[in-house]
Amino acid sequence: MRRPNNLGAVVFALTALSLAALLAALWLGPVPIADPFADDARTRAIVWEVRLPRALTAWLVGAALGLSGAALQGLLRNPLADAGVLGLSGFAALGAVIAFAFGFSAFAPFAALAFALAAAILVTALGWRARGPASLALIGIGLSSLAGGLIALALNLAPNPGALSDLVNWTLGSVEGRSLEDAALAGSFLLVGGALIFASARGLQALTLGEAAAAAIGADLSRTRALVVLGAAACAGGATAVAGVIGFVGVAAPHFVRAMVGHDPARLLLPSALAGGAMLVCADIAVRLLPTDTELKLGVAAALIGGPVFALIAARLASRGGDA
Amino acid sequence: MSALLYFERAALALGGRSVFADFSLAVGADEVVALLGPNGAGKTSVLRAGLGLVPLAAGAVRLGGDDPRGLSAQARALRAAYLPQHPQAIWPLSVEALVALGRYAHGGAPERLSPRDQAAVDAAIEACGLGALRSRRMDRISGGEELRAHLARTLAQEAPLLVLDEPTAGLDPAQAIGVAEIFRKHAEAGGGVLFSTHDIALAARVAHRVTLLREGRIVAAGAPETALSEAALSEAYERKGKLVRVEGTLTAMFE
């Protein structure tokens, strides 16, 4: 092959970046720590019981969002798609809120998965033949708004009414105070979702040709669709169950990675996961270091980075006439 | 002779409206068949039905002897390669990566080609004159080059039958003739070609047989010079037309 095959180098660099970000997350924070590996009780408590689980959770959530974003973009042939934009995250949060509010908190992750799956099925069914990238994004915005409204309603109707802060936590997302169990939960959902998504890679590649031609070269499109819908729902469900709704990571990560490995949807998957993880750990470090009275929500920081990227891609598509 | 593709009294309806009816056609090995007719005559639908992409309302279609809708996508792809009317490369892959997608049914992927796959990709790129463009991005080549890249992708599939929807639309006359020569070569190598076109002269030049459609029914079928009579052309296109031979080459003239 004569085209630059730099996938390995990019994966290596993004892995190194992820490790560096995780290390920095152990070291940096509101409480100054000179040596995160020092063997005293205070350092151990802060670094290994607070910062490590939090940083790991941020990485796993970011990776799940980056990977599911890349897969959804490939499936729907739309660079504006991701779990947040399409409403999967909003519905996952709704599922988790319902489980928590009505006393079934043990089932919250599965409720998040089930609701994310419902949203994924709905949005792919509605968006499969959507004309132009923006109309799909509009469908997702509708679903997200619906989910936001239903979350508020669920919190109001709950036997023990939630506080406004619950609503904020779920809809703006945060990894503050997360434990290793939270990280393990996000990680196991990412493993399952990732396995499903990687199995769809060739089908995503075929979809570059559009539906009819993809089927004609031998791609089983219903299989591809099922794998991505299930895989993205697992990723978004797990990520949202532990961190709430964090938007735009799934749009921004594949966008940055395309500049390095090209547009082939199969080649984008792994680097998008790594980039999403590194991005969210960095955003979380920024959130912790900002001198604000109450900690800024991670979802807000992610939106500050991802929102402009989303707007930029949309504007570029519109100027190319890529939209109806 | 067993046909690579045949329709027997096939009918298709979409949304309650008849698209074509009582349609019979066989495409054998060593044969180039052209599908002609005005816009909306049902040419694209015939091609899609032949590949099993849409279900028939009546009659039968057989691809390599079997109902294409009963075949897996992979089995279909090993029997027929398809070039849709407006081929897309939604993500701007390189020309070579796009052509390599044609190896999907053989298990090849752009980053994982066996020597056999690579040879098929190289041959297809060569046949379509894309050697100098193989590492160029699909969004950085001309419209004609894009179409030839998609044609190369179809050839790389190495299916016995090529089904192509207006494969020369937008090509200059020399390139269109170049594509027609590729079809002839495919037929000479034992393959079959079914393509739709508005270029009557090109069809007359390259096709062994033509089928002329109007509003979903066959107006005329057979060898170009006999089938494309003045009466048939005038009926199909609702404008007086005829096939004339100019310095040995057939061309169509309309009033």
Coordinates of C-alpha atoms in Angstrom, one line a residue:
Chain A
M1 CA 0.0 0.0 0.0
R2 CA 1.4 3.3 -1.0
R3 CA -0.7 5.4 1.4
P4 CA 0.9 6.4 4.7
N5 CA 0.2 3.5 7.1
N6 CA 0.8 5.5 10.3
L7 CA -2.0 3.9 12.3
G8 CA 0.5 2.1 14.5
A9 CA 2.4 5.2 15.3
V10 CA -0.7 7.2 16.1
V11 CA -2.0 4.4 18.4
F12 CA 1.4 4.4 20.1
A13 CA 1.4 8.2 20.5
L14 CA -2.2 8.4 21.8
T15 CA -1.5 5.5 24.3
A16 CA 1.5 7.5 25.6
L17 CA -0.6 10.6 25.8
S18 CA -3.3 8.7 27.8
L19 CA -0.7 7.4 30.2
A20 CA 0.9 10.8 30.6
A21 CA -2.5 12.4 31.3
L22 CA -3.3 9.7 33.8
L23 CA 0.0 10.3 35.6
A24 CA -0.6 14.0 35.6
A25 CA -4.0 13.4 37.0
L26 CA -2.4 11.7 40.0
W27 CA 0.0 14.5 40.6
L28 CA -2.1 17.6 39.9
G29 CA -5.1 18.7 41.9
P30 CA -6.4 21.3 44.4
V31 CA -4.2 19.7 47.2
P32 CA -0.5 20.1 46.2
I33 CA 1.3 16.8 46.2
A34 CA 5.0 16.8 45.6
D35 CA 5.5 13.1 44.9
P36 CA 2.4 11.0 44.1
F37 CA 4.3 7.8 44.9
A38 CA 5.4 8.9 48.4
D39 CA 4.6 6.3 51.0
D40 CA 2.6 8.3 53.6
A41 CA -1.0 7.9 54.6
R42 CA -2.2 11.3 53.4
T43 CA -0.6 10.9 50.0
R44 CA -1.8 7.4 49.6
A45 CA -5.4 8.4 50.5
I46 CA -5.5 11.3 48.1
V47 CA -3.6 9.7 45.2
W48 CA -4.8 6.1 45.2
E49 CA -8.3 6.5 46.8
V50 CA -9.4 9.7 45.2
R51 CA -7.4 10.7 42.2
L52 CA -6.7 7.3 40.6
P53 CA -10.3 6.1 40.5
R54 CA -11.5 9.4 39.3
A55 CA -8.9 9.6 36.5
L56 CA -9.5 6.0 35.5
T57 CA -13.2 6.6 35.3
A58 CA -12.7 9.8 33.2
W59 CA -10.4 7.9 30.8
L60 CA -12.8 4.9 30.4
V61 CA -15.8 7.2 30.0
G62 CA -13.9 9.3 27.4
A63 CA -12.8 6.2 25.6
A64 CA -16.3 4.8 25.5
L65 CA -17.7 8.1 24.1
G66 CA -14.9 8.4 21.6
L67 CA -15.3 4.9 20.3
S68 CA -19.1 4.9 20.2
G69 CA -18.9 8.3 18.4
A70 CA -16.6 7.0 15.7
A71 CA -18.8 3.9 15.2
L72 CA -22.0 5.9 15.0
Q73 CA -20.4 8.3 12.6
G74 CA -19.4 5.4 10.4
L75 CA -22.8 3.7 10.6
L76 CA -24.8 6.9 9.9
R77 CA -22.1 8.3 7.5
N78 CA -22.2 11.5 9.4
P79 CA -19.4 13.3 11.1
L80 CA -21.8 15.1 13.5
A81 CA -23.0 11.9 15.2
D82 CA -22.1 10.8 18.7
A83 CA -23.9 9.3 21.7
G84 CA -24.5 12.8 23.2
V85 CA -25.7 14.5 20.0
L86 CA -28.0 11.5 19.1
G87 CA -29.6 11.3 22.5
L88 CA -28.2 8.0 23.6
S89 CA -26.5 9.6 26.6
G90 CA -29.6 11.6 27.5
F91 CA -31.8 8.4 27.4
A92 CA -29.1 6.5 29.4
A93 CA -29.2 9.2 32.1
L94 CA -33.0 9.0 32.1
G95 CA -32.9 5.2 32.6
A96 CA -30.4 5.7 35.5
V97 CA -32.4 8.5 37.1
I98 CA -35.6 6.4 37.0
A99 CA -33.8 3.5 38.6
F100 CA -32.2 5.7 41.3
A101 CA -35.4 7.7 42.0
F102 CA -37.6 4.7 42.4
G103 CA -35.2 2.8 44.7
F104 CA -33.6 0.4 42.2
S105 CA -30.2 1.9 42.2
A106 CA -28.5 -1.5 41.9
F107 CA -30.1 -1.8 38.4
A108 CA -29.2 1.8 37.3
P109 CA -26.4 0.7 34.9
F110 CA -28.7 -1.8 33.2
A111 CA -31.5 0.8 33.0
A112 CA -29.1 3.2 31.4
L113 CA -28.1 0.5 28.9
A114 CA -31.7 -0.4 28.1
F115 CA -32.7 3.3 27.6
A116 CA -29.6 4.0 25.5
L117 CA -30.4 1.0 23.4
A118 CA -34.0 2.2 22.9
A119 CA -32.6 5.6 21.8
A120 CA -30.1 4.0 19.5
I121 CA -32.7 1.9 17.8
L122 CA -35.0 4.9 17.5
V123 CA -32.4 7.3 16.1
T124 CA -30.9 4.8 13.6
A125 CA -34.4 3.9 12.4
L126 CA -35.3 7.6 12.0
G127 CA -31.8 8.7 10.8
W128 CA -30.8 5.8 8.5
R129 CA -32.2 7.6 5.5
A130 CA -31.9 11.1 6.8
R131 CA -31.0 13.6 4.1
G132 CA -27.9 15.5 5.1
P133 CA -25.9 15.4 8.3
A134 CA -27.8 18.2 10.0
S135 CA -31.3 16.5 9.8
L136 CA -29.9 13.6 11.8
A137 CA -28.4 15.9 14.4
L138 CA -31.8 17.6 14.7
I139 CA -33.5 14.2 15.4
G140 CA -30.9 13.6 18.1
I141 CA -31.4 17.1 19.6
G142 CA -35.1 16.3 19.7
L143 CA -34.5 13.1 21.6
S144 CA -32.0 14.7 23.9
S145 CA -34.4 17.5 24.8
L146 CA -37.1 14.9 25.4
A147 CA -34.7 12.9 27.7
G148 CA -33.8 16.1 29.6
G149 CA -37.5 16.9 30.1
L150 CA -38.3 13.4 31.2
I151 CA -35.3 13.4 33.7
A152 CA -36.7 16.5 35.3
L153 CA -40.2 15.0 35.4
A154 CA -38.9 11.7 36.9
L155 CA -37.0 13.6 39.6
N156 CA -40.2 15.5 40.4
L157 CA -42.4 12.5 40.5
A158 CA -40.0 10.3 42.5
P159 CA -41.1 9.2 46.0
N160 CA -38.2 11.0 47.5
P161 CA -37.9 14.0 45.2
G162 CA -34.5 14.7 43.9
A163 CA -32.8 17.9 44.5
L164 CA -32.0 20.3 41.6
S165 CA -28.3 19.3 42.1
D166 CA -29.2 15.7 41.0
L167 CA -30.6 17.1 37.7
V168 CA -27.5 19.1 37.2
N169 CA -25.2 16.1 38.0
W170 CA -27.0 13.9 35.5
T171 CA -27.3 16.3 32.7
L172 CA -23.9 18.0 32.9
G173 CA -21.9 15.0 33.9
S174 CA -19.0 14.6 36.4
V175 CA -16.5 12.0 37.6
E176 CA -16.1 13.7 41.0
G177 CA -15.8 11.3 43.9
R178 CA -16.0 8.1 41.7
S179 CA -14.6 4.9 43.1
L180 CA -12.7 2.0 41.5
E181 CA -16.1 0.1 41.4
D182 CA -17.4 2.9 39.1
A183 CA -14.3 2.6 36.9
A184 CA -14.8 -1.2 36.8
L185 CA -18.4 -0.7 35.7
A186 CA -17.6 1.8 33.0
G187 CA -14.7 -0.5 31.9
S188 CA -16.7 -3.7 31.7
F189 CA -19.4 -1.9 29.6
L190 CA -16.6 -0.5 27.4
L191 CA -15.2 -4.0 26.9
V192 CA -18.5 -5.5 25.8
G193 CA -19.4 -2.4 23.6
G194 CA -15.9 -2.3 22.2
A195 CA -15.9 -6.0 21.2
L196 CA -19.3 -5.4 19.4
I197 CA -18.1 -2.3 17.7
F198 CA -14.7 -3.7 16.5
A199 CA -16.6 -6.7 15.0
S200 CA -18.5 -4.1 12.8
A201 CA -15.4 -2.5 11.5
R202 CA -15.4 -4.0 8.0
G203 CA -19.1 -3.3 7.6
L204 CA -18.5 0.4 8.5
Q205 CA -15.8 0.5 5.9
A206 CA -18.2 -0.9 3.3
L207 CA -20.8 1.7 4.2
T208 CA -18.4 4.3 2.7
L209 CA -20.0 3.4 -0.6
G210 CA -23.5 4.0 0.6
E211 CA -26.1 1.4 1.4
A212 CA -26.8 -0.2 -2.0
A213 CA -23.2 -0.5 -3.1
A214 CA -22.1 -1.7 0.4
A215 CA -24.6 -4.5 0.2
A216 CA -23.5 -5.3 -3.4
I217 CA -19.8 -5.7 -2.4
G218 CA -21.0 -8.3 0.1
A219 CA -21.5 -6.5 3.4
D220 CA -24.3 -7.7 5.7
L221 CA -25.8 -4.4 6.7
S222 CA -28.3 -5.6 9.2
R223 CA -25.4 -7.3 11.1
T224 CA -23.3 -4.1 11.0
R225 CA -26.3 -2.0 12.2
A226 CA -27.1 -4.4 15.1
L227 CA -23.4 -4.5 16.2
V228 CA -23.0 -0.8 16.2
V229 CA -26.4 -0.1 17.8
L230 CA -25.7 -2.6 20.6
G231 CA -22.1 -1.6 21.0
A232 CA -22.8 2.1 21.1
A233 CA -25.6 1.6 23.6
A234 CA -23.3 -0.4 25.9
C235 CA -20.6 2.2 25.7
A236 CA -22.9 5.1 26.2
G237 CA -25.0 3.3 28.8
G238 CA -21.9 2.4 30.9
A239 CA -20.3 5.8 30.6
T240 CA -23.5 7.7 31.4
A241 CA -24.4 5.4 34.4
V242 CA -21.2 6.4 36.1
A243 CA -20.6 10.0 34.9
G244 CA -23.9 11.4 33.6
V245 CA -24.3 13.1 30.2
I246 CA -21.0 14.2 28.8
G247 CA -21.4 15.6 25.3
F248 CA -19.2 16.2 22.2
V249 CA -16.3 13.9 23.1
G250 CA -17.6 11.5 20.6
V251 CA -17.7 14.2 17.9
A252 CA -14.4 15.8 18.7
A253 CA -12.2 12.7 19.2
P254 CA -12.8 11.1 15.7
H255 CA -12.5 14.6 14.2
F256 CA -9.0 15.1 15.6
V257 CA -8.0 11.6 14.8
R258 CA -9.0 11.9 11.1
A259 CA -6.3 14.4 10.6
M260 CA -3.8 11.8 11.6
V261 CA -5.1 8.5 10.2
G262 CA -7.4 9.5 7.4
H263 CA -11.1 9.0 7.0
D264 CA -11.4 5.2 6.8
P265 CA -14.1 4.4 9.5
A266 CA -12.4 1.1 10.5
R267 CA -9.0 2.8 11.1
L268 CA -10.7 5.5 13.2
L269 CA -12.1 3.2 15.9
L270 CA -9.1 2.5 18.2
P271 CA -7.4 5.9 17.9
S272 CA -10.8 7.6 18.6
A273 CA -11.2 5.6 21.8
L274 CA -7.6 6.5 23.0
A275 CA -8.1 10.2 22.0
G276 CA -11.5 10.4 23.8
G277 CA -9.9 8.9 27.0
A278 CA -7.0 11.3 26.9
M279 CA -9.2 14.3 26.2
L280 CA -11.5 13.6 29.1
V281 CA -8.7 13.0 31.6
C282 CA -7.2 16.4 30.5
A283 CA -10.6 18.1 30.8
D284 CA -11.0 16.7 34.2
I285 CA -7.6 17.9 35.3
A286 CA -8.6 21.4 34.1
V287 CA -11.9 21.2 36.0
R288 CA -10.0 20.3 39.2
L289 CA -7.4 23.0 38.9
L290 CA -9.7 25.9 38.0
P291 CA -10.0 28.2 41.0
T292 CA -13.8 28.1 41.2
D293 CA -15.9 28.0 44.4
T294 CA -17.8 24.9 43.4
E295 CA -16.1 22.6 41.0
L296 CA -17.0 23.1 37.3
K297 CA -18.8 20.1 35.9
L298 CA -16.8 17.9 33.6
G299 CA -19.7 17.9 31.0
V300 CA -19.3 21.7 30.9
A301 CA -15.6 21.5 30.2
A302 CA -16.2 18.8 27.5
A303 CA -18.8 21.1 25.9
L304 CA -16.4 24.0 26.0
I305 CA -13.9 22.0 23.9
G306 CA -16.3 19.9 21.9
G307 CA -19.1 22.4 21.2
P308 CA -16.9 24.7 18.9
V309 CA -15.6 21.6 17.1
F310 CA -19.2 20.5 16.4
A311 CA -20.2 23.9 15.2
L312 CA -17.1 24.0 13.0
I313 CA -17.8 20.6 11.3
A314 CA -21.4 21.6 10.8
A315 CA -20.4 24.9 9.2
R316 CA -17.9 23.2 7.0
L317 CA -20.4 20.7 5.8
A318 CA -23.0 23.3 5.1
S319 CA -20.6 25.4 3.1
R320 CA -19.7 22.4 1.0
G321 CA -23.4 21.9 0.3
G322 CA -23.2 18.6 2.1
D323 CA -26.6 19.3 3.6
A324 CA -30.2 19.5 2.4
Chain B
M1 CA -26.1 -22.0 -22.0
S2 CA -26.9 -21.0 -18.4
A3 CA -27.5 -17.3 -18.1
L4 CA -25.6 -15.3 -15.5
L5 CA -28.8 -13.3 -14.9
Y6 CA -32.3 -13.8 -16.2
F7 CA -35.6 -12.3 -15.6
E8 CA -38.8 -14.1 -16.5
R9 CA -42.0 -12.1 -16.8
A10 CA -40.8 -10.1 -13.8
A11 CA -42.8 -7.3 -12.4
L12 CA -42.0 -4.7 -9.7
A13 CA -44.3 -2.3 -7.9
L14 CA -43.2 0.4 -5.5
G15 CA -45.7 2.1 -3.3
G16 CA -48.6 0.6 -5.3
R17 CA -47.3 1.9 -8.6
S18 CA -46.1 -0.5 -11.3
V19 CA -42.4 0.2 -12.1
F20 CA -42.0 -2.6 -14.7
A21 CA -44.0 -5.6 -15.7
D22 CA -43.8 -8.6 -17.9
F23 CA -40.1 -8.1 -18.2
S24 CA -37.9 -10.9 -19.5
L25 CA -34.2 -10.8 -20.2
A26 CA -31.2 -13.1 -20.1
V27 CA -27.6 -12.0 -19.8
G28 CA -25.2 -14.8 -20.7
A29 CA -21.5 -15.2 -20.4
D30 CA -19.5 -13.5 -23.2
E31 CA -22.3 -11.0 -23.6
V32 CA -22.7 -7.2 -23.2
V33 CA -26.4 -6.1 -22.8
A34 CA -27.5 -2.5 -22.7
L35 CA -30.7 -1.3 -21.1
L36 CA -32.1 1.8 -22.9
G37 CA -35.1 4.0 -22.4
P38 CA -36.1 7.5 -21.3
N39 CA -35.8 8.8 -17.8
G40 CA -38.2 7.0 -15.5
A41 CA -38.5 4.0 -17.8
G42 CA -37.5 1.6 -15.0
K43 CA -33.9 0.9 -16.0
T44 CA -32.5 1.4 -12.5
S45 CA -35.2 -0.7 -10.9
V46 CA -34.5 -3.6 -13.3
L47 CA -30.9 -3.5 -12.3
R48 CA -31.7 -3.4 -8.6
A49 CA -34.2 -6.2 -8.9
G50 CA -31.6 -8.3 -10.7
L51 CA -29.3 -7.9 -7.7
G52 CA -32.1 -8.8 -5.3
L53 CA -32.1 -5.3 -3.7
V54 CA -35.8 -5.0 -4.2
P55 CA -38.5 -7.8 -4.1
L56 CA -40.5 -8.6 -7.3
A57 CA -44.2 -8.4 -7.3
A58 CA -44.5 -11.2 -9.9
G59 CA -42.3 -13.4 -12.1
A60 CA -38.8 -14.5 -11.4
V61 CA -35.3 -13.4 -11.4
R62 CA -32.3 -15.7 -11.2
L63 CA -28.7 -14.6 -10.5
G64 CA -26.3 -17.5 -11.4
G65 CA -29.3 -19.8 -11.2
D66 CA -30.7 -18.7 -7.8
D67 CA -33.1 -16.2 -6.5
P68 CA -30.8 -13.4 -5.5
R69 CA -33.0 -12.5 -2.4
G70 CA -32.3 -16.0 -1.1
L71 CA -28.5 -15.5 -1.3
S72 CA -26.3 -14.0 1.4
A73 CA -24.8 -10.6 0.6
Q74 CA -21.5 -12.3 0.2
A75 CA -22.7 -15.0 -2.2
R76 CA -24.4 -12.3 -4.3
A77 CA -21.3 -10.2 -4.4
L78 CA -19.3 -13.2 -5.7
R79 CA -21.8 -13.5 -8.6
A80 CA -22.4 -9.9 -9.5
A81 CA -20.6 -6.5 -9.0
Y82 CA -22.8 -3.4 -9.0
L83 CA -22.0 0.2 -9.9
P84 CA -24.9 2.4 -8.7
Q85 CA -26.0 5.4 -10.7
H86 CA -24.4 8.0 -8.4
P87 CA -21.6 6.1 -6.7
Q88 CA -20.6 7.6 -3.4
A89 CA -17.4 7.8 -1.4
I90 CA -18.9 9.3 1.7
W91 CA -15.5 9.4 3.5
P92 CA -12.6 10.5 1.2
L93 CA -10.6 7.3 1.1
S94 CA -7.6 7.0 -1.3
V95 CA -8.4 5.7 -4.8
E96 CA -6.6 2.5 -4.0
A97 CA -8.5 2.0 -0.7
L98 CA -11.8 2.5 -2.5
V99 CA -10.9 0.0 -5.2
A100 CA -9.8 -2.4 -2.4
L101 CA -13.3 -2.4 -1.0
G102 CA -14.2 -4.4 -4.0
R103 CA -12.4 -7.3 -2.4
Y104 CA -14.8 -7.4 0.6
A105 CA -16.6 -10.6 -0.5
H106 CA -13.2 -12.3 -0.9
G107 CA -12.3 -11.4 2.7
G108 CA -9.9 -8.6 1.7
A109 CA -9.9 -5.1 3.3
P110 CA -8.0 -2.0 2.3
E111 CA -5.3 -2.6 5.0
R112 CA -5.4 -6.4 4.7
L113 CA -5.1 -7.6 1.1
S114 CA -3.8 -11.0 0.2
P115 CA -1.4 -11.2 -2.8
R116 CA -4.5 -12.4 -4.8
D117 CA -6.5 -9.4 -3.6
Q118 CA -3.6 -7.0 -4.3
A119 CA -3.3 -8.4 -7.8
A120 CA -7.0 -7.9 -8.5
V121 CA -6.8 -4.3 -7.2
D122 CA -3.7 -3.6 -9.3
A123 CA -5.3 -5.1 -12.5
A124 CA -8.5 -3.0 -11.9
I125 CA -6.6 0.2 -11.4
E126 CA -4.6 -0.5 -14.5
A127 CA -7.6 -1.3 -16.6
C128 CA -9.3 2.0 -15.6
G129 CA -6.1 4.0 -16.2
L130 CA -5.8 5.1 -12.6
G131 CA -2.2 4.2 -12.0
A132 CA -1.1 7.7 -11.4
L133 CA -3.9 8.5 -9.0
R134 CA -3.9 5.4 -6.7
S135 CA -2.8 7.3 -3.6
R136 CA -4.9 10.4 -4.3
R137 CA -7.9 11.1 -2.1
M138 CA -11.4 10.6 -3.7
D139 CA -12.4 14.2 -3.0
R140 CA -9.3 15.5 -4.8
I141 CA -9.8 14.0 -8.3
S142 CA -12.2 15.0 -11.1
G143 CA -15.7 13.7 -11.6
G144 CA -14.6 11.4 -14.4
E145 CA -11.8 10.0 -12.4
E146 CA -14.1 9.4 -9.5
L147 CA -16.4 7.4 -11.7
R148 CA -13.5 5.4 -13.1
A149 CA -12.3 4.7 -9.5
H150 CA -15.8 3.3 -8.7
L151 CA -15.7 1.3 -11.9
A152 CA -12.3 -0.1 -10.9
R153 CA -13.8 -1.1 -7.5
T154 CA -16.5 -3.0 -9.4
L155 CA -13.9 -4.8 -11.6
A156 CA -11.7 -5.7 -8.5
Q157 CA -14.7 -7.7 -7.2
E158 CA -13.9 -10.2 -10.0
A159 CA -17.6 -11.2 -10.3
P160 CA -18.7 -12.9 -13.5
L161 CA -21.5 -10.4 -14.0
L162 CA -21.1 -6.6 -14.0
V163 CA -24.3 -4.6 -13.4
L164 CA -23.8 -0.9 -14.0
D165 CA -26.2 2.0 -13.8
E166 CA -25.2 4.7 -16.3
P167 CA -21.5 3.9 -16.0
T168 CA -20.5 6.6 -18.6
A169 CA -22.7 9.4 -17.4
G170 CA -20.6 12.5 -17.2
L171 CA -17.6 11.0 -19.0
D172 CA -16.2 12.6 -22.1
P173 CA -16.6 10.6 -25.4
A174 CA -13.1 9.2 -25.4
Q175 CA -13.4 8.0 -21.8
A176 CA -16.9 6.6 -22.4
I177 CA -15.5 4.5 -25.3
G178 CA -12.6 3.4 -23.0
V179 CA -15.2 2.2 -20.5
A180 CA -17.1 0.4 -23.3
E181 CA -13.9 -1.4 -24.3
I182 CA -13.5 -2.6 -20.7
F183 CA -17.0 -4.2 -21.0
R184 CA -16.0 -5.9 -24.2
K185 CA -12.9 -7.3 -22.6
H186 CA -14.9 -8.5 -19.7
A187 CA -17.2 -10.3 -22.0
E188 CA -14.3 -11.7 -24.1
A189 CA -12.9 -13.1 -20.9
G190 CA -16.1 -15.0 -20.3
G191 CA -18.0 -12.5 -18.2
G192 CA -21.4 -10.8 -18.7
V193 CA -22.3 -7.1 -18.6
L194 CA -25.7 -5.5 -18.1
F195 CA -25.6 -1.7 -18.1
S196 CA -28.1 1.1 -18.5
T197 CA -27.4 4.2 -20.5
H198 CA -28.8 7.2 -22.3
D199 CA -26.0 7.0 -24.8
I200 CA -27.7 5.1 -27.7
A201 CA -24.6 5.4 -29.9
L202 CA -22.4 3.8 -27.2
A203 CA -24.9 1.0 -26.6
A204 CA -25.1 0.3 -30.4
R205 CA -21.3 0.3 -30.5
V206 CA -20.6 -2.0 -27.5
A207 CA -23.6 -4.1 -26.8
H208 CA -24.3 -7.4 -28.3
R209 CA -28.0 -6.9 -27.5
V210 CA -30.1 -4.0 -26.3
T211 CA -33.4 -3.8 -24.5
L212 CA -35.4 -0.7 -25.0
L213 CA -37.8 0.2 -22.2
R214 CA -40.7 2.7 -21.9
E215 CA -42.8 3.1 -18.8
G216 CA -41.7 -0.3 -17.5
R217 CA -42.4 -2.4 -20.5
I218 CA -40.2 -3.6 -23.3
V219 CA -40.5 -1.7 -26.6
A220 CA -37.9 -3.6 -28.5
A221 CA -35.1 -6.1 -27.8
G222 CA -32.4 -7.8 -29.8
A223 CA -29.2 -6.8 -31.7
P224 CA -28.8 -3.1 -31.7
E225 CA -29.2 -2.5 -35.4
T226 CA -32.5 -4.4 -35.7
A227 CA -34.0 -3.6 -32.3
L228 CA -33.3 0.1 -32.5
S229 CA -35.6 0.7 -35.4
E230 CA -37.1 4.1 -36.2
A231 CA -40.4 3.0 -35.0
A232 CA -39.0 1.6 -31.7
L233 CA -36.9 4.7 -30.9
S234 CA -39.8 7.0 -31.8
E235 CA -42.2 5.1 -29.6
A236 CA -39.8 4.9 -26.6
Y237 CA -38.6 8.5 -26.6
E238 CA -41.8 10.1 -28.0
R239 CA -39.7 11.9 -30.6
K240 CA -38.9 10.8 -34.1
G241 CA -35.5 9.2 -34.1
K242 CA -33.4 6.7 -35.9
L243 CA -30.1 4.9 -36.0
V244 CA -27.8 6.1 -38.7
R245 CA -24.4 4.8 -39.7
V246 CA -21.8 7.5 -40.1
E247 CA -18.5 6.4 -41.6
G248 CA -19.0 2.9 -40.3
T249 CA -20.1 3.9 -36.8
L250 CA -23.7 3.8 -35.6
T251 CA -25.2 6.8 -34.0
A252 CA -28.7 8.0 -33.0
M253 CA -30.3 11.1 -34.4
F254 CA -33.5 12.7 -33.2
E255 CA -35.6 15.3 -34.9

